[in-house]
Amino acid sequence: MSTTTPSHRRDATTRRAADPTGDAPRGHRTQAQSGRSARTLRAGPGRPRSRRIAYLYLAPALALYTAFVVLPWLHTMWLSFFEWDGVTVGTWAGLANYREVLTDPALRSSIVHALGFIGFYSLLPIALGLLLAAVIGGRGGRRYPVSRTVLFLPQIIPLVAVGVTWKWMYSTDGIVNQVLRAVGLGSITRAWLGDFTWAYVAVGLVGTWVMLGLCLIVFQAGIQKIDSSLYEAARLDGAGPVQEFFAVTLPGLRAEIGVALTITVISALASFDVVYVTTGGGPGDSTTVPGVLIYRLAFTNGEVGAACALAVVLSALIALIVLAISRITREKT
């Protein structure tokens, strides 16, 4: 009469499944099986171990980003719901500060000015950068190294120094007016940064000068990765330099254009240093941008809640525009 119980039969079936040959000792079979089970539990379905290790490497940077970016931004959003002068106890204001941002003409015009700066900080530098990359960059990247260095120089100069320099150049006796007088255009000379019509353009051209070198370097680096056989095929088809640029170079720089557009648009919308140093937002409010207005509201007028609301609206606007740029310039795979 057999004495085998149902539990003993299940154990034997499990051991046969773990070791079909039956050569391994019982203790080793149990250890190997338990090891596989433990690894399966640690990894989990759909979450490979390598992914968790990657998150572990990212944890320090993520912690710093959370501490110095996410939490301050959330605190700014919290303050935007209060009427607070920065010293006394604030009072709950709900969405009043956001209504002020959307209805106050000065606050709205500052956002319009920032959007207008996209033309000077982004579109002009990208167009000129593409042209210069094709002319002085070229494949191999060894032509005109001095020109590239000079054009990139504004990127390593503090923007405050840039503003001070251009404020002197735009003055009545500055180099801009001196050149105009030298070529016989003395009738159009003026104090450019004090003119209600031309101050905005003058400040915008400073942004163009600052961003041009960055765009040139990005596009020249992108040209180096374009397959040379495409240029050879274009030449065999009889394409000239202009046709090569539009048929090969421009499509090959799609990703680089997206990078340059993202960086320059953020610089345009978040501009502060150059505007504050050159015009301080004047004359009148013709060059006032959100960065300058946030500074005034928070540190001069004692309207911290309104300043925080404007900062939140500006950051949301930047996020939406950057998201749109990334979707438009994304390369199809």
CSV table of C-alpha atoms in Angstrom, one decimal:
chain,number,residue,atom,x,y,z
A,1,MET,CA,0.0,0.0,0.0
A,2,SER,CA,1.5,3.4,-1.1
A,3,THR,CA,2.1,6.1,1.6
A,4,THR,CA,2.6,9.1,-0.8
A,5,THR,CA,0.5,12.2,0.1
A,6,PRO,CA,-0.8,14.8,-2.4
A,7,SER,CA,1.8,17.4,-1.1
A,8,HIS,CA,4.6,15.0,-1.7
A,9,ARG,CA,3.4,14.4,-5.3
A,10,ARG,CA,3.3,18.3,-5.9
A,11,ASP,CA,6.9,18.7,-4.6
A,12,ALA,CA,8.1,15.9,-6.9
A,13,THR,CA,6.4,17.5,-9.8
A,14,THR,CA,8.0,20.8,-9.1
A,15,ARG,CA,11.5,19.3,-8.7
A,16,ARG,CA,11.1,17.5,-12.1
A,17,ALA,CA,10.0,20.7,-13.8
A,18,ALA,CA,13.1,22.5,-12.3
A,19,ASP,CA,15.5,19.7,-13.3
A,20,PRO,CA,14.2,17.4,-16.0
A,21,THR,CA,17.5,15.3,-16.0
A,22,GLY,CA,17.3,14.6,-12.4
A,23,ASP,CA,21.1,14.8,-12.1
A,24,ALA,CA,21.4,17.8,-9.8
A,25,PRO,CA,21.2,17.2,-6.0
A,26,ARG,CA,18.0,18.1,-4.3
A,27,GLY,CA,19.5,21.0,-2.4
A,28,HIS,CA,21.0,22.6,-5.6
A,29,ARG,CA,17.7,22.3,-7.5
A,30,THR,CA,15.9,24.1,-4.7
A,31,GLN,CA,18.5,26.9,-4.5
A,32,ALA,CA,18.5,27.5,-8.3
A,33,GLN,CA,14.7,27.5,-8.4
A,34,SER,CA,14.4,29.9,-5.6
A,35,GLY,CA,17.1,32.2,-7.2
A,36,ARG,CA,15.1,32.4,-10.4
A,37,SER,CA,11.9,33.1,-8.5
A,38,ALA,CA,13.6,35.9,-6.5
A,39,ARG,CA,15.0,37.5,-9.7
A,40,THR,CA,11.5,37.3,-11.3
A,41,LEU,CA,10.0,39.1,-8.3
A,42,ARG,CA,12.7,41.8,-8.2
A,43,ALA,CA,12.4,42.6,-12.0
A,44,GLY,CA,8.6,42.4,-12.1
A,45,PRO,CA,6.6,42.0,-15.3
A,46,GLY,CA,7.4,44.7,-17.9
A,47,ARG,CA,10.0,46.4,-15.7
A,48,PRO,CA,13.5,45.2,-16.7
A,49,ARG,CA,16.2,45.5,-14.1
A,50,SER,CA,18.3,47.7,-16.4
A,51,ARG,CA,15.5,50.3,-16.4
A,52,ARG,CA,15.5,50.5,-12.6
A,53,ILE,CA,19.3,50.9,-12.6
A,54,ALA,CA,19.0,53.8,-15.1
A,55,TYR,CA,16.5,55.5,-12.7
A,56,LEU,CA,19.0,54.9,-9.9
A,57,TYR,CA,21.7,56.8,-11.9
A,58,LEU,CA,19.2,59.6,-12.6
A,59,ALA,CA,18.1,59.9,-9.0
A,60,PRO,CA,20.7,62.5,-7.9
A,61,ALA,CA,20.0,64.8,-10.8
A,62,LEU,CA,16.3,64.4,-10.4
A,63,ALA,CA,16.6,65.2,-6.7
A,64,LEU,CA,18.5,68.4,-7.4
A,65,TYR,CA,16.0,69.4,-10.2
A,66,THR,CA,13.1,68.8,-7.9
A,67,ALA,CA,14.8,70.9,-5.1
A,68,PHE,CA,15.9,73.8,-7.1
A,69,VAL,CA,13.3,74.0,-10.0
A,70,VAL,CA,10.1,72.1,-9.3
A,71,LEU,CA,9.6,73.1,-5.7
A,72,PRO,CA,10.4,76.8,-6.2
A,73,TRP,CA,8.0,76.8,-9.2
A,74,LEU,CA,5.3,75.3,-7.1
A,75,HIS,CA,5.9,77.8,-4.3
A,76,THR,CA,5.7,80.6,-6.9
A,77,MET,CA,2.4,79.2,-8.1
A,78,TRP,CA,1.2,79.1,-4.4
A,79,LEU,CA,2.2,82.8,-3.9
A,80,SER,CA,0.4,83.8,-7.0
A,81,PHE,CA,-2.9,83.2,-5.2
A,82,PHE,CA,-2.1,85.9,-2.5
A,83,GLU,CA,-2.0,89.6,-2.2
A,84,TRP,CA,1.4,90.0,-0.6
A,85,ASP,CA,3.9,92.8,-0.4
A,86,GLY,CA,6.8,90.5,0.6
A,87,VAL,CA,6.9,91.7,4.2
A,88,THR,CA,3.6,91.5,6.0
A,89,VAL,CA,1.1,88.6,6.1
A,90,GLY,CA,-0.5,88.0,2.7
A,91,THR,CA,-4.2,87.7,2.1
A,92,TRP,CA,-5.9,85.1,-0.1
A,93,ALA,CA,-6.8,86.5,-3.5
A,94,GLY,CA,-7.8,83.5,-5.5
A,95,LEU,CA,-7.5,84.1,-9.3
A,96,ALA,CA,-7.5,87.9,-9.0
A,97,ASN,CA,-3.8,88.2,-9.9
A,98,TYR,CA,-4.3,86.0,-13.0
A,99,ARG,CA,-7.3,88.2,-14.0
A,100,GLU,CA,-5.0,91.2,-13.6
A,101,VAL,CA,-2.4,89.6,-15.9
A,102,LEU,CA,-4.9,89.0,-18.6
A,103,THR,CA,-6.7,92.3,-18.4
A,104,ASP,CA,-4.1,94.9,-17.4
A,105,PRO,CA,-2.8,96.6,-20.6
A,106,ALA,CA,0.7,97.0,-19.3
A,107,LEU,CA,1.0,93.3,-18.4
A,108,ARG,CA,-0.4,92.2,-21.7
A,109,SER,CA,1.8,94.5,-23.7
A,110,SER,CA,4.9,93.1,-22.0
A,111,ILE,CA,3.9,89.6,-23.2
A,112,VAL,CA,3.3,91.0,-26.7
A,113,HIS,CA,6.8,92.6,-26.6
A,114,ALA,CA,8.4,89.3,-25.6
A,115,LEU,CA,6.6,87.5,-28.4
A,116,GLY,CA,7.8,90.1,-30.8
A,117,PHE,CA,11.4,89.6,-29.7
A,118,ILE,CA,11.1,86.0,-31.1
A,119,GLY,CA,11.7,87.6,-34.5
A,120,PHE,CA,14.9,89.2,-33.4
A,121,TYR,CA,16.2,86.5,-31.0
A,122,SER,CA,15.1,83.5,-33.1
A,123,LEU,CA,14.1,84.0,-36.7
A,124,LEU,CA,16.8,86.4,-37.8
A,125,PRO,CA,19.7,84.5,-36.1
A,126,ILE,CA,18.5,81.2,-37.5
A,127,ALA,CA,18.2,82.6,-41.0
A,128,LEU,CA,21.6,84.3,-40.9
A,129,GLY,CA,23.1,81.3,-39.1
A,130,LEU,CA,22.0,79.0,-41.9
A,131,LEU,CA,23.4,81.3,-44.5
A,132,LEU,CA,26.7,81.7,-42.7
A,133,ALA,CA,27.0,78.0,-42.0
A,134,ALA,CA,26.6,77.3,-45.7
A,135,VAL,CA,29.0,80.0,-46.8
A,136,ILE,CA,31.8,80.1,-44.2
A,137,GLY,CA,31.2,76.8,-42.5
A,138,GLY,CA,30.9,74.2,-45.2
A,139,ARG,CA,31.8,70.5,-44.9
A,140,GLY,CA,35.1,69.9,-43.1
A,141,GLY,CA,34.5,73.0,-40.9
A,142,ARG,CA,38.0,74.4,-41.3
A,143,ARG,CA,37.2,77.6,-43.2
A,144,TYR,CA,37.2,81.0,-41.6
A,145,PRO,CA,37.9,79.8,-38.0
A,146,VAL,CA,38.5,83.5,-36.9
A,147,SER,CA,35.1,84.5,-38.2
A,148,ARG,CA,33.4,81.7,-36.2
A,149,THR,CA,35.3,82.6,-33.1
A,150,VAL,CA,34.3,86.3,-33.4
A,151,LEU,CA,30.7,85.5,-34.1
A,152,PHE,CA,30.5,83.1,-31.1
A,153,LEU,CA,32.1,85.6,-28.8
A,154,PRO,CA,28.8,87.2,-27.5
A,155,GLN,CA,27.9,83.8,-26.1
A,156,ILE,CA,30.8,83.9,-23.6
A,157,ILE,CA,30.3,87.5,-22.6
A,158,PRO,CA,28.0,88.3,-19.7
A,159,LEU,CA,24.8,89.8,-21.0
A,160,VAL,CA,25.1,92.7,-18.6
A,161,ALA,CA,28.4,93.6,-20.3
A,162,VAL,CA,26.7,93.2,-23.7
A,163,GLY,CA,24.0,95.6,-22.6
A,164,VAL,CA,26.5,98.2,-21.3
A,165,THR,CA,28.5,98.0,-24.5
A,166,TRP,CA,25.6,98.4,-26.8
A,167,LYS,CA,24.1,101.2,-24.7
A,168,TRP,CA,27.3,103.2,-25.4
A,169,MET,CA,27.3,102.2,-29.1
A,170,TYR,CA,23.7,103.4,-29.5
A,171,SER,CA,24.3,106.7,-27.6
A,172,THR,CA,24.2,110.1,-29.4
A,173,ASP,CA,28.0,110.1,-29.8
A,174,GLY,CA,28.3,106.3,-30.1
A,175,ILE,CA,29.9,104.4,-32.8
A,176,VAL,CA,26.6,103.7,-34.6
A,177,ASN,CA,25.9,107.4,-35.1
A,178,GLN,CA,29.6,108.1,-36.0
A,179,VAL,CA,29.5,105.5,-38.8
A,180,LEU,CA,26.2,107.0,-40.1
A,181,ARG,CA,27.7,110.5,-40.2
A,182,ALA,CA,30.8,109.1,-41.9
A,183,VAL,CA,28.8,107.6,-44.8
A,184,GLY,CA,26.6,110.7,-45.2
A,185,LEU,CA,23.6,109.6,-43.2
A,186,GLY,CA,23.9,112.1,-40.4
A,187,SER,CA,20.3,113.2,-40.8
A,188,ILE,CA,19.0,109.9,-39.4
A,189,THR,CA,21.2,109.8,-36.3
A,190,ARG,CA,19.5,109.9,-33.0
A,191,ALA,CA,19.6,108.6,-29.5
A,192,TRP,CA,18.4,105.2,-30.6
A,193,LEU,CA,17.5,103.8,-27.1
A,194,GLY,CA,15.6,106.9,-26.2
A,195,ASP,CA,13.5,106.9,-29.4
A,196,PHE,CA,9.9,105.6,-29.0
A,197,THR,CA,10.0,104.2,-32.5
A,198,TRP,CA,13.4,102.7,-32.7
A,199,ALA,CA,14.2,101.6,-29.2
A,200,TYR,CA,12.5,98.3,-29.5
A,201,VAL,CA,14.2,97.5,-32.8
A,202,ALA,CA,17.6,98.6,-31.4
A,203,VAL,CA,17.2,96.3,-28.4
A,204,GLY,CA,16.0,93.4,-30.6
A,205,LEU,CA,19.1,93.7,-32.9
A,206,VAL,CA,21.3,93.3,-29.8
A,207,GLY,CA,19.5,89.9,-29.2
A,208,THR,CA,20.2,89.0,-32.9
A,209,TRP,CA,23.9,89.7,-32.4
A,210,VAL,CA,24.0,87.6,-29.2
A,211,MET,CA,22.2,84.6,-30.7
A,212,LEU,CA,23.8,84.5,-34.2
A,213,GLY,CA,27.1,82.8,-33.1
A,214,LEU,CA,25.2,80.1,-31.2
A,215,CYS,CA,23.0,79.3,-34.3
A,216,LEU,CA,26.1,79.3,-36.6
A,217,ILE,CA,28.0,76.7,-34.4
A,218,VAL,CA,24.9,74.5,-34.0
A,219,PHE,CA,24.3,74.4,-37.8
A,220,GLN,CA,27.9,73.9,-38.7
A,221,ALA,CA,28.1,70.9,-36.4
A,222,GLY,CA,24.9,69.6,-38.0
A,223,ILE,CA,26.4,69.9,-41.5
A,224,GLN,CA,29.2,67.6,-40.6
A,225,LYS,CA,26.9,64.7,-40.1
A,226,ILE,CA,25.1,64.9,-43.4
A,227,ASP,CA,26.2,62.1,-45.7
A,228,SER,CA,28.6,63.4,-48.4
A,229,SER,CA,27.1,61.0,-51.0
A,230,LEU,CA,24.0,63.2,-51.0
A,231,TYR,CA,26.0,66.2,-52.1
A,232,GLU,CA,27.8,64.1,-54.7
A,233,ALA,CA,24.5,62.9,-56.0
A,234,ALA,CA,23.1,66.4,-56.1
A,235,ARG,CA,26.1,67.6,-58.1
A,236,LEU,CA,25.8,64.7,-60.6
A,237,ASP,CA,22.2,65.8,-61.1
A,238,GLY,CA,23.5,69.3,-62.0
A,239,ALA,CA,22.6,71.1,-58.8
A,240,GLY,CA,24.3,74.3,-57.9
A,241,PRO,CA,25.3,75.6,-54.5
A,242,VAL,CA,21.9,77.1,-53.9
A,243,GLN,CA,20.0,74.0,-54.9
A,244,GLU,CA,22.3,71.9,-52.8
A,245,PHE,CA,21.5,74.1,-49.8
A,246,PHE,CA,17.7,73.7,-50.2
A,247,ALA,CA,17.7,70.1,-51.3
A,248,VAL,CA,20.4,68.6,-49.0
A,249,THR,CA,21.6,70.9,-46.3
A,250,LEU,CA,18.3,72.4,-45.1
A,251,PRO,CA,16.5,69.1,-44.8
A,252,GLY,CA,19.5,67.6,-43.1
A,253,LEU,CA,19.5,70.3,-40.4
A,254,ARG,CA,15.9,69.8,-39.3
A,255,ALA,CA,16.9,68.6,-35.8
A,256,GLU,CA,19.5,71.3,-35.4
A,257,ILE,CA,17.0,74.0,-36.4
A,258,GLY,CA,14.6,72.6,-33.8
A,259,VAL,CA,17.4,72.9,-31.1
A,260,ALA,CA,18.3,76.4,-32.1
A,261,LEU,CA,14.7,77.5,-32.3
A,262,THR,CA,14.0,76.1,-28.8
A,263,ILE,CA,17.0,77.8,-27.2
A,264,THR,CA,16.5,81.2,-28.9
A,265,VAL,CA,12.7,81.3,-28.3
A,266,ILE,CA,13.3,80.7,-24.5
A,267,SER,CA,15.9,83.5,-24.6
A,268,ALA,CA,13.5,85.8,-26.3
A,269,LEU,CA,10.6,85.2,-23.9
A,270,ALA,CA,12.7,85.2,-20.8
A,271,SER,CA,14.9,88.2,-21.8
A,272,PHE,CA,15.8,90.5,-18.9
A,273,ASP,CA,19.5,91.4,-18.7
A,274,VAL,CA,19.9,93.3,-22.0
A,275,VAL,CA,16.6,95.1,-21.8
A,276,TYR,CA,17.1,96.1,-18.2
A,277,VAL,CA,20.6,97.4,-18.8
A,278,THR,CA,20.0,99.2,-22.1
A,279,THR,CA,16.5,100.8,-21.6
A,280,GLY,CA,15.1,99.6,-18.3
A,281,GLY,CA,11.9,98.9,-20.2
A,282,GLY,CA,11.6,102.4,-21.7
A,283,PRO,CA,11.1,104.9,-23.2
A,284,GLY,CA,7.6,104.7,-21.7
A,285,ASP,CA,6.8,100.9,-21.8
A,286,SER,CA,7.9,100.4,-25.4
A,287,THR,CA,10.5,97.8,-24.5
A,288,THR,CA,9.0,96.4,-21.3
A,289,VAL,CA,9.1,92.6,-21.2
A,290,PRO,CA,7.7,90.2,-18.6
A,291,GLY,CA,11.2,89.7,-17.0
A,292,VAL,CA,11.5,93.5,-16.3
A,293,LEU,CA,7.9,93.8,-15.2
A,294,ILE,CA,8.3,90.8,-12.8
A,295,TYR,CA,11.3,92.5,-11.2
A,296,ARG,CA,9.4,95.8,-10.8
A,297,LEU,CA,6.3,94.2,-9.3
A,298,ALA,CA,8.2,92.1,-6.9
A,299,PHE,CA,11.0,94.4,-5.7
A,300,THR,CA,9.8,97.9,-6.4
A,301,ASN,CA,6.0,97.9,-6.2
A,302,GLY,CA,5.6,95.2,-3.5
A,303,GLU,CA,3.1,93.2,-5.6
A,304,VAL,CA,4.7,89.8,-5.1
A,305,GLY,CA,1.4,87.9,-5.9
A,306,ALA,CA,1.0,89.7,-9.2
A,307,ALA,CA,4.6,89.1,-10.1
A,308,CYS,CA,4.3,85.4,-9.3
A,309,ALA,CA,1.1,85.2,-11.5
A,310,LEU,CA,2.9,86.8,-14.4
A,311,ALA,CA,5.8,84.4,-13.9
A,312,VAL,CA,3.5,81.4,-14.0
A,313,VAL,CA,1.8,82.6,-17.1
A,314,LEU,CA,5.1,83.3,-18.8
A,315,SER,CA,6.5,79.8,-17.9
A,316,ALA,CA,3.3,78.1,-19.1
A,317,LEU,CA,3.5,80.1,-22.4
A,318,ILE,CA,7.2,79.1,-22.8
A,319,ALA,CA,6.3,75.4,-22.1
A,320,LEU,CA,3.5,75.4,-24.7
A,321,ILE,CA,5.7,77.1,-27.4
A,322,VAL,CA,8.6,74.7,-26.8
A,323,LEU,CA,6.3,71.7,-26.9
A,324,ALA,CA,4.9,72.9,-30.2
A,325,ILE,CA,8.4,73.4,-31.6
A,326,SER,CA,9.5,69.9,-30.6
A,327,ARG,CA,6.4,68.4,-32.3
A,328,ILE,CA,6.9,70.3,-35.5
A,329,THR,CA,10.6,69.7,-35.8
A,330,ARG,CA,10.5,66.1,-34.7
A,331,GLU,CA,12.1,63.8,-37.3
A,332,LYS,CA,9.9,61.1,-38.7
A,333,THR,CA,11.2,57.6,-38.0
